[in-house]
mmCIF file of C-alpha atoms in Angstrom:
data_model
loop_
_atom_site.group_PDB
_atom_site.id
_atom_site.type_symbol
_atom_site.label_atom_id
_atom_site.label_comp_id
_atom_site.label_asym_id
_atom_site.label_seq_id
_atom_site.Cartn_x
_atom_site.Cartn_y
_atom_site.Cartn_z
ATOM 1 C CA MET I 61 -16.206 -3.014 -38.544
ATOM 2 C CA ALA I 62 -17.884 -6.264 -39.577
ATOM 3 C CA ILE I 63 -15.843 -9.441 -39.523
ATOM 4 C CA SER I 64 -15.457 -10.926 -43.002
ATOM 5 C CA ARG I 65 -16.264 -14.620 -43.374
ATOM 6 C CA VAL I 66 -16.256 -17.166 -46.146
ATOM 7 C CA LYS I 67 -19.889 -17.679 -47.124
ATOM 8 C CA VAL I 68 -21.092 -21.198 -46.337
ATOM 9 C CA GLU I 69 -24.258 -22.388 -48.073
ATOM 10 C CA ALA I 70 -24.422 -25.541 -45.976
ATOM 11 C CA THR I 71 -22.102 -27.375 -43.625
ATOM 12 C CA SER I 72 -20.304 -30.545 -44.669
ATOM 13 C CA THR I 73 -21.041 -33.927 -43.126
ATOM 14 C CA ASP I 74 -17.586 -35.229 -44.042
ATOM 15 C CA TYR I 75 -16.284 -34.657 -40.523
ATOM 16 C CA ALA I 76 -13.067 -36.615 -41.130
ATOM 17 C CA HIS I 77 -11.990 -33.999 -43.677
ATOM 18 C CA PRO I 78 -12.904 -30.570 -42.310
ATOM 19 C CA ARG I 79 -12.758 -27.671 -44.725
ATOM 20 C CA ARG I 80 -9.648 -25.616 -44.006
ATOM 21 C CA PRO I 81 -8.085 -22.576 -45.676
ATOM 22 C CA LEU I 82 -4.975 -23.571 -47.636
ATOM 23 C CA PRO I 83 -2.580 -21.645 -45.308
ATOM 24 C CA VAL I 84 -3.928 -23.585 -42.330
ATOM 25 C CA ARG I 85 -3.441 -26.907 -44.112
ATOM 26 C CA LEU I 86 0.131 -25.922 -44.925
ATOM 27 C CA LEU I 87 0.841 -24.793 -41.362
ATOM 28 C CA ASN I 88 -0.384 -28.114 -40.004
ATOM 29 C CA TRP I 89 1.730 -29.962 -42.544
ATOM 30 C CA ILE I 90 5.017 -28.141 -41.942
ATOM 31 C CA GLY I 91 4.371 -26.892 -38.414
ATOM 32 C CA CYS I 92 3.457 -23.355 -37.453
ATOM 33 C CA ALA I 93 6.233 -21.155 -38.774
ATOM 34 C CA GLY I 94 7.444 -18.575 -36.306
ATOM 35 C CA VAL I 95 5.811 -20.208 -33.287
ATOM 36 C CA PRO I 96 8.245 -21.426 -30.588
ATOM 37 C CA ARG I 97 8.724 -25.178 -30.733
ATOM 38 C CA ARG I 98 7.701 -25.561 -27.082
ATOM 39 C CA TYR I 99 4.100 -24.971 -28.201
ATOM 40 C CA PHE I 100 4.113 -28.198 -30.244
ATOM 41 C CA GLY I 101 5.153 -30.650 -27.546
ATOM 42 C CA GLU I 102 3.139 -32.251 -24.778
ATOM 43 C CA LEU I 103 1.481 -29.956 -22.293
ATOM 44 C CA ASP I 104 2.802 -29.717 -18.762
ATOM 45 C CA ALA I 105 0.609 -28.428 -15.929
ATOM 46 C CA GLU I 106 3.404 -26.655 -14.086
ATOM 47 C CA GLN I 107 4.590 -24.972 -17.274
ATOM 48 C CA VAL I 108 1.174 -23.654 -18.328
ATOM 49 C CA VAL I 109 0.613 -22.281 -14.818
ATOM 50 C CA SER I 110 4.011 -20.578 -14.981
ATOM 51 C CA ASN I 111 3.197 -19.126 -18.405
ATOM 52 C CA ALA I 112 -0.186 -17.870 -17.162
ATOM 53 C CA ARG I 113 1.496 -16.140 -14.242
ATOM 54 C CA ALA I 114 3.890 -14.461 -16.645
ATOM 55 C CA LYS I 115 1.020 -13.371 -18.923
ATOM 56 C CA SER I 116 -1.034 -11.914 -16.097
ATOM 57 C CA GLY I 117 1.801 -10.580 -13.959
ATOM 58 C CA LEU I 118 0.129 -12.302 -11.003
ATOM 59 C CA VAL I 119 1.280 -15.175 -8.841
ATOM 60 C CA ASP I 120 -1.404 -15.936 -6.251
ATOM 61 C CA CYS I 121 -3.978 -18.440 -7.539
ATOM 62 C CA GLY I 122 -5.821 -18.401 -4.235
ATOM 63 C CA ASP I 123 -7.200 -21.815 -3.361
ATOM 64 C CA GLU I 124 -5.594 -24.042 -6.000
ATOM 65 C CA TRP I 125 -8.303 -26.721 -6.014
ATOM 66 C CA PHE I 126 -8.761 -26.211 -9.805
ATOM 67 C CA LEU I 127 -5.232 -27.515 -10.476
ATOM 68 C CA GLN I 128 -6.470 -31.094 -10.067
ATOM 69 C CA PRO I 129 -8.969 -30.878 -12.973
ATOM 70 C CA LEU I 130 -6.353 -28.956 -14.967
ATOM 71 C CA THR I 131 -3.837 -31.774 -14.497
ATOM 72 C CA ARG I 132 -6.438 -34.395 -15.407
ATOM 73 C CA LEU I 133 -7.346 -32.467 -18.534
ATOM 74 C CA ILE I 134 -3.734 -32.066 -19.628
ATOM 75 C CA ASP I 135 -3.061 -35.783 -19.105
ATOM 76 C CA ALA I 136 -6.056 -36.593 -21.319
ATOM 77 C CA ILE I 137 -4.995 -34.112 -24.017
ATOM 78 C CA ASN I 138 -1.511 -35.605 -24.145
ATOM 79 C CA ALA I 139 -2.777 -39.191 -24.257
ATOM 80 C CA GLU I 140 -5.949 -38.986 -26.345
ATOM 81 C CA ALA I 141 -6.686 -35.730 -28.169
ATOM 82 C CA GLN I 142 -4.532 -36.278 -31.308
ATOM 83 C CA LEU I 143 -4.235 -32.562 -32.000
ATOM 84 C CA ASN I 144 -2.628 -31.240 -35.142
ATOM 85 C CA ALA I 145 0.181 -28.652 -35.018
ATOM 86 C CA LEU I 146 -2.079 -25.621 -34.942
ATOM 87 C CA GLY I 147 -4.458 -27.395 -32.570
ATOM 88 C CA ARG I 148 -1.688 -27.835 -30.005
ATOM 89 C CA VAL I 149 -0.915 -24.125 -30.214
ATOM 90 C CA ILE I 150 -4.606 -23.222 -29.902
ATOM 91 C CA GLN I 151 -5.334 -25.419 -26.891
ATOM 92 C CA ARG I 152 -2.116 -24.560 -25.044
ATOM 93 C CA THR I 153 -2.801 -20.854 -25.545
ATOM 94 C CA ARG I 154 -6.425 -21.228 -24.486
ATOM 95 C CA ILE I 155 -5.502 -23.015 -21.264
ATOM 96 C CA GLU I 156 -2.911 -20.380 -20.398
ATOM 97 C CA ASP I 157 -5.388 -17.580 -21.139
ATOM 98 C CA LEU I 158 -8.043 -19.216 -18.944
ATOM 99 C CA LEU I 159 -5.554 -19.556 -16.104
ATOM 100 C CA ALA I 160 -4.541 -15.917 -16.513
ATOM 101 C CA ALA I 161 -8.211 -14.890 -16.399
ATOM 102 C CA HIS I 162 -8.662 -16.956 -13.226
ATOM 103 C CA LEU I 163 -5.644 -15.243 -11.644
ATOM 104 C CA ARG I 164 -7.074 -11.818 -12.454
ATOM 105 C CA VAL I 165 -10.455 -12.722 -10.954
ATOM 106 C CA GLN I 166 -8.796 -13.922 -7.753
ATOM 107 C CA ALA I 167 -6.686 -10.769 -7.501
ATOM 108 C CA TYR I 168 -9.645 -8.474 -8.136
ATOM 109 C CA MET I 169 -11.879 -10.196 -5.592
ATOM 110 C CA GLN I 170 -9.116 -10.086 -2.982
ATOM 111 C CA ALA I 171 -8.721 -6.347 -3.604
ATOM 112 C CA HIS I 172 -12.505 -5.803 -3.443
ATOM 113 C CA PRO I 173 -13.837 -8.210 -0.768
ATOM 114 C CA ASP I 174 -17.051 -6.177 -0.476
ATOM 115 C CA LEU I 175 -18.153 -7.602 -3.848
ATOM 116 C CA GLU I 176 -18.973 -10.870 -2.090
ATOM 117 C CA ASP I 177 -21.882 -9.039 -0.430
ATOM 118 C CA THR I 178 -23.418 -8.040 -3.783
ATOM 119 C CA PRO I 179 -26.970 -9.428 -3.845
ATOM 120 C CA LEU I 180 -28.227 -11.381 -6.833
ATOM 121 C CA GLU I 181 -31.809 -10.549 -7.772
ATOM 122 C CA PRO I 182 -34.290 -13.060 -9.243
ATOM 123 C CA MET I 183 -32.646 -14.534 -12.313
ATOM 124 C CA ILE I 184 -33.413 -16.791 -15.270
ATOM 125 C CA VAL I 185 -31.212 -19.814 -16.012
ATOM 126 C CA ILE I 186 -31.764 -21.490 -19.396
ATOM 127 C CA ALA I 187 -30.644 -25.080 -18.933
ATOM 128 C CA GLY I 188 -32.243 -26.976 -21.796
ATOM 129 C CA LEU I 189 -30.448 -29.710 -23.661
ATOM 130 C CA GLN I 190 -28.155 -28.924 -26.554
ATOM 131 C CA ARG I 191 -29.704 -27.725 -29.838
ATOM 132 C CA THR I 192 -33.173 -27.106 -28.395
ATOM 133 C CA GLY I 193 -33.436 -23.368 -28.993
ATOM 134 C CA THR I 194 -31.451 -22.249 -25.969
ATOM 135 C CA THR I 195 -29.317 -19.737 -27.907
ATOM 136 C CA THR I 196 -32.341 -18.146 -29.570
ATOM 137 C CA LEU I 197 -34.195 -17.833 -26.270
ATOM 138 C CA HIS I 198 -31.120 -16.531 -24.468
ATOM 139 C CA ARG I 199 -30.552 -13.747 -26.985
ATOM 140 C CA LEU I 200 -34.189 -12.695 -26.942
ATOM 141 C CA ILE I 201 -34.282 -12.391 -23.147
ATOM 142 C CA ALA I 202 -30.830 -10.789 -23.019
ATOM 143 C CA SER I 203 -32.063 -7.999 -25.305
ATOM 144 C CA ASP I 204 -34.317 -6.724 -22.504
ATOM 145 C CA PRO I 205 -32.536 -3.652 -21.057
ATOM 146 C CA LYS I 206 -33.275 -4.704 -17.479
ATOM 147 C CA MET I 207 -31.724 -8.143 -17.982
ATOM 148 C CA ARG I 208 -27.993 -8.759 -17.520
ATOM 149 C CA ALA I 209 -26.337 -11.310 -19.793
ATOM 150 C CA LEU I 210 -22.730 -12.447 -19.918
ATOM 151 C CA LEU I 211 -21.225 -11.044 -23.116
ATOM 152 C CA ALA I 212 -18.531 -12.923 -25.021
ATOM 153 C CA TRP I 213 -15.797 -10.370 -24.322
ATOM 154 C CA GLU I 214 -16.680 -10.434 -20.605
ATOM 155 C CA ALA I 215 -16.533 -14.226 -20.512
ATOM 156 C CA MET I 216 -13.053 -14.184 -22.025
ATOM 157 C CA ASN I 217 -11.727 -11.682 -19.453
ATOM 158 C CA PRO I 218 -14.145 -11.111 -16.550
ATOM 159 C CA ALA I 219 -11.638 -9.048 -14.547
ATOM 160 C CA PRO I 220 -9.968 -5.856 -15.833
ATOM 161 C CA LEU I 221 -6.853 -5.898 -17.992
ATOM 162 C CA SER I 222 -6.071 -2.251 -17.176
ATOM 163 C CA ASP I 223 -6.727 0.190 -14.329
ATOM 164 C CA ASP I 224 -8.029 2.715 -16.850
ATOM 165 C CA PRO I 225 -11.703 1.873 -17.604
ATOM 166 C CA ASP I 226 -11.633 3.045 -21.226
ATOM 167 C CA THR I 227 -8.375 1.248 -21.985
ATOM 168 C CA ASP I 228 -9.620 -1.875 -20.237
ATOM 169 C CA LEU I 229 -12.862 -1.972 -22.209
ATOM 170 C CA ALA I 230 -11.012 -1.530 -25.502
ATOM 171 C CA LEU I 231 -8.494 -4.261 -24.640
ATOM 172 C CA ARG I 232 -11.080 -6.826 -23.618
ATOM 173 C CA ARG I 233 -13.262 -6.197 -26.642
ATOM 174 C CA ARG I 234 -10.274 -6.300 -28.988
ATOM 175 C CA GLN I 235 -9.095 -9.658 -27.632
ATOM 176 C CA SER I 236 -12.557 -11.162 -28.010
ATOM 177 C CA LYS I 237 -12.945 -9.771 -31.518
ATOM 178 C CA GLN I 238 -9.593 -11.270 -32.515
ATOM 179 C CA ALA I 239 -10.746 -14.658 -31.173
ATOM 180 C CA GLU I 240 -13.948 -14.386 -33.221
ATOM 181 C CA LYS I 241 -11.995 -13.496 -36.353
ATOM 182 C CA MET I 242 -9.613 -16.406 -35.801
ATOM 183 C CA LEU I 243 -12.434 -18.923 -35.439
ATOM 184 C CA ALA I 244 -14.201 -17.486 -38.489
ATOM 185 C CA TYR I 245 -10.996 -18.009 -40.469
ATOM 186 C CA LEU I 246 -10.099 -21.454 -39.113
ATOM 187 C CA SER I 247 -13.605 -22.900 -39.400
ATOM 188 C CA PRO I 248 -16.016 -20.856 -41.560
ATOM 189 C CA GLU I 249 -18.619 -23.603 -41.158
ATOM 190 C CA PHE I 250 -18.769 -23.441 -37.369
ATOM 191 C CA PHE I 251 -20.762 -20.202 -37.361
ATOM 192 C CA ALA I 252 -23.519 -21.959 -39.313
ATOM 193 C CA VAL I 253 -23.645 -24.510 -36.487
ATOM 194 C CA HIS I 254 -23.346 -22.110 -33.547
ATOM 195 C CA PRO I 255 -22.706 -18.348 -33.806
ATOM 196 C CA VAL I 256 -19.785 -17.066 -31.717
ATOM 197 C CA GLU I 257 -19.803 -13.262 -31.731
ATOM 198 C CA HIS I 258 -17.661 -11.081 -29.483
ATOM 199 C CA GLU I 259 -20.415 -8.587 -28.588
ATOM 200 C CA ALA I 260 -23.209 -11.142 -28.216
ATOM 201 C CA PRO I 261 -24.532 -12.926 -25.107
ATOM 202 C CA GLU I 262 -22.480 -16.037 -24.435
ATOM 203 C CA GLU I 263 -22.757 -19.219 -22.393
ATOM 204 C CA ASP I 264 -21.599 -19.031 -18.792
ATOM 205 C CA VAL I 265 -19.972 -22.428 -19.264
ATOM 206 C CA LEU I 266 -17.029 -20.288 -20.405
ATOM 207 C CA ILE I 267 -16.652 -19.164 -16.783
ATOM 208 C CA LEU I 268 -16.701 -22.779 -15.617
ATOM 209 C CA ASP I 269 -13.942 -23.387 -18.176
ATOM 210 C CA GLN I 270 -11.699 -21.210 -15.993
ATOM 211 C CA CYS I 271 -11.984 -23.931 -13.345
ATOM 212 C CA PHE I 272 -11.482 -26.711 -15.943
ATOM 213 C CA MET I 273 -14.749 -28.224 -14.722
ATOM 214 C CA SER I 274 -16.928 -28.159 -17.819
ATOM 215 C CA GLN I 275 -18.004 -30.274 -20.776
ATOM 216 C CA SER I 276 -16.523 -27.751 -23.228
ATOM 217 C CA TRP I 277 -13.280 -29.707 -23.417
ATOM 218 C CA GLU I 278 -15.111 -32.828 -24.602
ATOM 219 C CA VAL I 279 -16.769 -30.796 -27.346
ATOM 220 C CA LEU I 280 -13.481 -29.348 -28.556
ATOM 221 C CA MET I 281 -11.293 -32.447 -28.179
ATOM 222 C CA ASN I 282 -11.344 -36.214 -27.853
ATOM 223 C CA VAL I 283 -10.595 -36.519 -24.112
ATOM 224 C CA PRO I 284 -12.840 -39.379 -22.877
ATOM 225 C CA SER I 285 -10.798 -40.172 -19.765
ATOM 226 C CA PHE I 286 -11.203 -36.581 -18.578
ATOM 227 C CA GLY I 287 -14.935 -36.758 -19.277
ATOM 228 C CA LYS I 288 -15.339 -39.908 -17.199
ATOM 229 C CA TRP I 289 -13.333 -38.379 -14.357
ATOM 230 C CA LEU I 290 -15.401 -35.184 -14.515
ATOM 231 C CA GLU I 291 -18.672 -37.098 -14.176
ATOM 232 C CA ALA I 292 -17.564 -38.434 -10.782
ATOM 233 C CA GLN I 293 -16.571 -35.064 -9.305
ATOM 234 C CA ASP I 294 -18.360 -32.594 -7.038
ATOM 235 C CA HIS I 295 -18.883 -29.416 -9.104
ATOM 236 C CA ARG I 296 -19.910 -27.184 -6.206
ATOM 237 C CA ARG I 297 -16.668 -25.187 -6.176
ATOM 238 C CA ALA I 298 -16.989 -24.429 -9.890
ATOM 239 C CA TYR I 299 -20.523 -23.114 -9.438
ATOM 240 C CA GLU I 300 -19.458 -21.016 -6.480
ATOM 241 C CA TYR I 301 -16.745 -19.533 -8.695
ATOM 242 C CA LEU I 302 -19.406 -18.733 -11.310
ATOM 243 C CA ARG I 303 -21.474 -16.940 -8.657
ATOM 244 C CA GLN I 304 -18.390 -14.986 -7.609
ATOM 245 C CA VAL I 305 -17.713 -13.880 -11.180
ATOM 246 C CA LEU I 306 -21.334 -12.761 -11.664
ATOM 247 C CA LYS I 307 -21.015 -10.513 -8.637
ATOM 248 C CA LEU I 308 -17.718 -9.131 -9.930
ATOM 249 C CA LEU I 309 -19.269 -8.320 -13.310
ATOM 250 C CA LEU I 310 -22.181 -6.438 -11.754
ATOM 251 C CA GLY I 311 -19.633 -3.965 -10.439
ATOM 252 C CA PHE I 312 -18.732 -2.994 -14.003
ATOM 253 C CA ARG I 313 -22.104 -3.112 -15.731
ATOM 254 C CA ALA I 314 -25.190 -3.208 -13.609
ATOM 255 C CA GLY I 315 -28.309 -5.143 -14.448
ATOM 256 C CA LYS I 316 -31.449 -5.926 -12.507
ATOM 257 C CA HIS I 317 -31.702 -9.619 -13.366
ATOM 258 C CA TRP I 318 -29.158 -12.084 -14.747
ATOM 259 C CA VAL I 319 -30.113 -14.397 -17.596
ATOM 260 C CA LEU I 320 -27.703 -17.330 -17.818
ATOM 261 C CA LYS I 321 -27.579 -20.083 -20.368
ATOM 262 C CA THR I 322 -25.707 -23.299 -21.015
ATOM 263 C CA PRO I 323 -26.824 -26.901 -21.622
ATOM 264 C CA HIS I 324 -24.043 -27.878 -19.202
ATOM 265 C CA HIS I 325 -26.405 -26.880 -16.372
ATOM 266 C CA SER I 326 -28.873 -29.631 -17.311
ATOM 267 C CA GLU I 327 -26.521 -32.177 -15.725
ATOM 268 C CA TYR I 328 -26.123 -30.145 -12.539
ATOM 269 C CA LEU I 329 -29.580 -28.748 -11.823
ATOM 270 C CA ASP I 330 -29.225 -29.659 -8.153
ATOM 271 C CA LEU I 331 -26.257 -27.307 -7.856
ATOM 272 C CA VAL I 332 -27.949 -24.531 -9.800
ATOM 273 C CA LEU I 333 -30.873 -24.697 -7.368
ATOM 274 C CA LYS I 334 -28.575 -24.563 -4.328
ATOM 275 C CA VAL I 335 -25.975 -22.036 -5.456
ATOM 276 C CA PHE I 336 -28.567 -19.753 -7.077
ATOM 277 C CA PRO I 337 -31.667 -19.935 -4.857
ATOM 278 C CA GLN I 338 -33.085 -16.898 -6.699
ATOM 279 C CA ALA I 339 -33.019 -18.706 -10.072
ATOM 280 C CA THR I 340 -35.944 -19.839 -12.195
ATOM 281 C CA ILE I 341 -34.755 -22.654 -14.448
ATOM 282 C CA VAL I 342 -35.978 -22.880 -18.038
ATOM 283 C CA LEU I 343 -35.874 -26.302 -19.697
ATOM 284 C CA THR I 344 -36.282 -26.279 -23.467
ATOM 285 C CA HIS I 345 -37.470 -29.493 -25.149
ATOM 286 C CA ARG I 346 -37.116 -30.827 -28.684
ATOM 287 C CA ASP I 347 -37.296 -34.230 -30.353
ATOM 288 C CA PRO I 348 -34.187 -35.880 -28.806
ATOM 289 C CA LEU I 349 -33.324 -37.688 -32.037
ATOM 290 C CA VAL I 350 -33.007 -34.392 -33.898
ATOM 291 C CA SER I 351 -31.369 -32.388 -31.112
ATOM 292 C CA THR I 352 -28.859 -35.146 -30.390
ATOM 293 C CA THR I 353 -27.870 -35.546 -34.050
ATOM 294 C CA SER I 354 -27.477 -31.793 -34.410
ATOM 295 C CA PHE I 355 -25.279 -31.693 -31.323
ATOM 296 C CA LEU I 356 -23.123 -34.608 -32.481
ATOM 297 C CA SER I 357 -22.496 -32.623 -35.652
ATOM 298 C CA MET I 358 -21.555 -29.581 -33.572
ATOM 299 C CA VAL I 359 -19.036 -31.678 -31.603
ATOM 300 C CA ALA I 360 -17.520 -33.111 -34.792
ATOM 301 C CA HIS I 361 -17.147 -29.625 -36.279
ATOM 302 C CA GLY I 362 -15.699 -28.328 -33.014
ATOM 303 C CA ARG I 363 -13.087 -31.066 -32.808
ATOM 304 C CA GLY I 364 -12.179 -30.518 -36.433
ATOM 305 C CA VAL I 365 -10.714 -27.103 -35.591
ATOM 306 C CA SER I 366 -7.807 -28.658 -33.650
ATOM 307 C CA SER I 367 -7.532 -32.198 -34.987
ATOM 308 C CA ASP I 368 -7.244 -33.928 -38.364
ATOM 309 C CA LEU I 369 -8.463 -37.194 -36.857
ATOM 310 C CA VAL I 370 -12.157 -36.680 -36.169
ATOM 311 C CA ASP I 371 -14.047 -39.972 -35.937
ATOM 312 C CA ALA I 372 -17.796 -39.299 -36.114
ATOM 313 C CA HIS I 373 -18.639 -42.773 -34.791
ATOM 314 C CA ARG I 374 -16.395 -42.182 -31.780
ATOM 315 C CA VAL I 375 -18.130 -38.853 -31.193
ATOM 316 C CA ALA I 376 -21.472 -40.684 -31.145
ATOM 317 C CA ASP I 377 -20.217 -43.458 -28.846
ATOM 318 C CA GLN I 378 -19.062 -40.893 -26.291
ATOM 319 C CA TRP I 379 -21.792 -38.306 -26.465
ATOM 320 C CA VAL I 380 -24.954 -40.399 -26.802
ATOM 321 C CA SER I 381 -24.024 -42.037 -23.512
ATOM 322 C CA LYS I 382 -23.328 -38.647 -21.946
ATOM 323 C CA ILE I 383 -26.616 -37.200 -23.184
ATOM 324 C CA GLU I 384 -28.522 -40.225 -21.912
ATOM 325 C CA ARG I 385 -26.870 -39.797 -18.511
ATOM 326 C CA LEU I 386 -27.589 -36.086 -18.222
ATOM 327 C CA MET I 387 -31.211 -36.643 -19.308
ATOM 328 C CA HIS I 388 -31.680 -39.081 -16.437
ATOM 329 C CA ARG I 389 -29.973 -36.719 -13.989
ATOM 330 C CA SER I 390 -32.075 -33.786 -15.152
ATOM 331 C CA ILE I 391 -35.336 -35.694 -14.821
ATOM 332 C CA ASP I 392 -34.373 -37.016 -11.383
ATOM 333 C CA VAL I 393 -33.680 -33.530 -10.020
ATOM 334 C CA ARG I 394 -36.790 -32.121 -11.662
ATOM 335 C CA ARG I 395 -39.032 -34.732 -10.072
ATOM 336 C CA ARG I 396 -37.662 -34.044 -6.581
ATOM 337 C CA ALA I 397 -37.453 -30.252 -6.749
ATOM 338 C CA ASP I 398 -40.054 -27.538 -6.216
ATOM 339 C CA PRO I 399 -41.986 -27.372 -9.522
ATOM 340 C CA GLU I 400 -42.314 -23.591 -9.122
ATOM 341 C CA ARG I 401 -38.589 -23.277 -9.795
ATOM 342 C CA PHE I 402 -38.993 -24.575 -13.381
ATOM 343 C CA VAL I 403 -40.535 -23.561 -16.697
ATOM 344 C CA ASP I 404 -40.838 -25.969 -19.630
ATOM 345 C CA VAL I 405 -40.583 -24.519 -23.141
ATOM 346 C CA SER I 406 -41.307 -26.495 -26.291
ATOM 347 C CA TYR I 407 -38.890 -25.816 -29.124
ATOM 348 C CA TYR I 408 -41.848 -25.810 -31.481
ATOM 349 C CA SER I 409 -43.782 -23.282 -29.394
ATOM 350 C CA LEU I 410 -40.654 -21.155 -29.261
ATOM 351 C CA LEU I 411 -40.470 -21.113 -33.055
ATOM 352 C CA LYS I 412 -44.183 -20.356 -33.368
ATOM 353 C CA ASP I 413 -44.439 -17.530 -30.816
ATOM 354 C CA PRO I 414 -41.205 -16.785 -28.923
ATOM 355 C CA PHE I 415 -42.658 -13.702 -27.246
ATOM 356 C CA GLU I 416 -45.499 -15.641 -25.630
ATOM 357 C CA GLU I 417 -42.930 -18.104 -24.272
ATOM 358 C CA MET I 418 -40.994 -15.159 -22.866
ATOM 359 C CA ARG I 419 -44.150 -13.938 -21.117
ATOM 360 C CA ARG I 420 -44.581 -17.325 -19.436
ATOM 361 C CA ILE I 421 -40.956 -17.399 -18.308
ATOM 362 C CA TYR I 422 -41.033 -13.874 -16.909
ATOM 363 C CA ALA I 423 -44.281 -14.581 -15.057
ATOM 364 C CA ARG I 424 -42.830 -17.650 -13.351
ATOM 365 C CA ALA I 425 -39.637 -15.745 -12.465
ATOM 366 C CA GLY I 426 -41.597 -12.802 -11.079
ATOM 367 C CA ILE I 427 -40.020 -10.356 -13.534
ATOM 368 C CA PRO I 428 -42.252 -7.834 -15.378
ATOM 369 C CA PHE I 429 -42.450 -8.413 -19.124
ATOM 370 C CA THR I 430 -42.702 -4.831 -20.324
ATOM 371 C CA GLN I 431 -43.450 -3.320 -23.708
ATOM 372 C CA GLU I 432 -39.786 -2.297 -23.828
ATOM 373 C CA ALA I 433 -38.742 -5.937 -23.351
ATOM 374 C CA LEU I 434 -41.123 -7.061 -26.111
ATOM 375 C CA GLN I 435 -39.874 -4.466 -28.590
ATOM 376 C CA ALA I 436 -36.229 -5.293 -27.849
ATOM 377 C CA ALA I 437 -36.906 -9.011 -28.398
ATOM 378 C CA GLN I 438 -38.730 -8.324 -31.658
ATOM 379 C CA SER I 439 -35.785 -6.259 -32.902
ATOM 380 C CA THR I 440 -33.335 -9.016 -31.930
ATOM 381 C CA ALA I 441 -35.429 -11.650 -33.711
ATOM 382 C CA ARG I 442 -35.400 -9.596 -36.927
ATOM 383 C CA ALA I 443 -31.617 -9.139 -36.713
ATOM 384 C CA ASN I 444 -30.943 -12.855 -36.215
ATOM 385 C CA PRO I 445 -32.767 -14.828 -38.933
ATOM 386 C CA GLN I 446 -32.266 -18.564 -39.083
ATOM 387 C CA HIS I 447 -29.410 -19.792 -41.313
ATOM 388 C CA ARG I 448 -27.824 -16.330 -41.579
ATOM 389 C CA TYR I 449 -24.370 -17.968 -41.523
ATOM 390 C CA GLY I 450 -25.450 -20.912 -43.669
ATOM 391 C CA ARG I 451 -27.521 -24.065 -43.227
ATOM 392 C CA HIS I 452 -26.423 -26.667 -40.689
ATOM 393 C CA ARG I 453 -26.715 -30.128 -42.253
ATOM 394 C CA TYR I 454 -26.546 -33.363 -40.256
ATOM 395 C CA ASP I 455 -27.864 -36.913 -40.376
ATOM 396 C CA LEU I 456 -27.842 -39.988 -38.163
ATOM 397 C CA ALA I 457 -26.051 -42.177 -40.704
ATOM 398 C CA SER I 458 -22.908 -40.041 -40.513
ATOM 399 C CA PHE I 459 -22.575 -41.154 -36.890
ATOM 400 C CA GLY I 460 -23.401 -44.805 -37.433
ATOM 401 C CA LEU I 461 -26.820 -44.396 -35.795
ATOM 402 C CA ASP I 462 -30.403 -45.167 -36.761
ATOM 403 C CA LYS I 463 -33.706 -43.813 -35.462
ATOM 404 C CA ALA I 464 -34.955 -46.995 -33.858
ATOM 405 C CA SER I 465 -31.859 -47.720 -31.757
ATOM 406 C CA LEU I 466 -31.420 -44.075 -30.705
ATOM 407 C CA ASP I 467 -35.087 -43.774 -29.768
ATOM 408 C CA ARG I 468 -34.770 -46.875 -27.589
ATOM 409 C CA ARG I 469 -32.057 -45.102 -25.612
ATOM 410 C CA LEU I 470 -33.486 -41.598 -25.483
ATOM 411 C CA GLY I 471 -37.215 -42.170 -25.885
ATOM 412 C CA PHE I 472 -37.772 -41.965 -22.122
ATOM 413 C CA TYR I 473 -37.043 -38.245 -22.318
ATOM 414 C CA ARG I 474 -39.626 -37.778 -25.065
ATOM 415 C CA GLU I 475 -42.212 -39.591 -22.950
ATOM 416 C CA GLU I 476 -41.370 -37.611 -19.799
ATOM 417 C CA TYR I 477 -42.037 -34.266 -21.483
ATOM 418 C CA LYS I 478 -44.559 -35.379 -24.146
ATOM 419 C CA ILE I 479 -42.304 -34.250 -27.001
ATOM 420 C CA PRO I 480 -43.587 -34.915 -30.544
ATOM 421 C CA HIS I 481 -41.499 -36.499 -33.290
ATOM 422 C CA GLU I 482 -39.990 -33.877 -35.562
#
């Protein structure tokens, strides 16, 4: 059954006053009726771990290295995030659910140690910057029957929820569908910015979320101290966890070649190359002024789900610096690495002829681009027209920025990849 949504013609640029259904506004004003009061207070790392153990029925977290980033994140949420009543419930629940998912992965891998020996075939990793066509390209490649993408319901619960396969599949899909419905209700506009669909291919950054070592938290909340701490950390363990989960998932639904996607990878290309030596990395490129402004709008909309205090200028201050940093890191790795491991894709070429760009990517990865793959991609393109959830509006002025100053900061990326002005 299709999920009903409020039709959005175009997204608002008044980020300080996100559109909310009246019941949500009332809940935030009076507090969430019927929800235990403990969900409204400050988060506590020991308590959320205890709650996750109770939810999963599991105790052993394995190597507890991920508790350090969890604690850092919780400290930042308590000190900086300024969540509203419903936002505190949402983020507390999400953290507990991620911990429970991590516990289930650890338990399943311990019970099936042979999964560690599962080989990973040549794979495609889409690691372009935010808002450069990565989602479109990911969905087109994922439609190929021989490709294996991470689906949203798998990302939410990679390990089984039940010993019975049919029951497990129904449970995992139902939970993901409920999450989609909740987001569609809380923020009808967000789907016009970035579609989040429970049966669709999803970003593998959601697996890194289970280690609390991802940029997702900075998209969803104002947690700058956590972001600064994260930039200084070694992310190898998180990427090894991702590899482990990919092997686990192949045991449930086989696929010849993985196709992964998340802009998060653009900051950690060195690790992608090391942890996934069979990967061909796709870098998508678009005018950085346009892609950055679009992404800033996405962050502002994302934060507006859980907070009534979204400052667009603060979003820009934090994220322009982060984008500038990851651009430099991406270019540095690219210059030093084997050029055969990379494929560059222009956003504008992708719009003009996405299937020709797919041919180039497959050729570099050594994967046959068959007639079946072409037909599947064509069908997916027809089913996913641009603006089907509404038009995403954004402008530099909303973030206190202007073209000249932003181009001075990010123009080096345009020059490196010969990107035209849009």
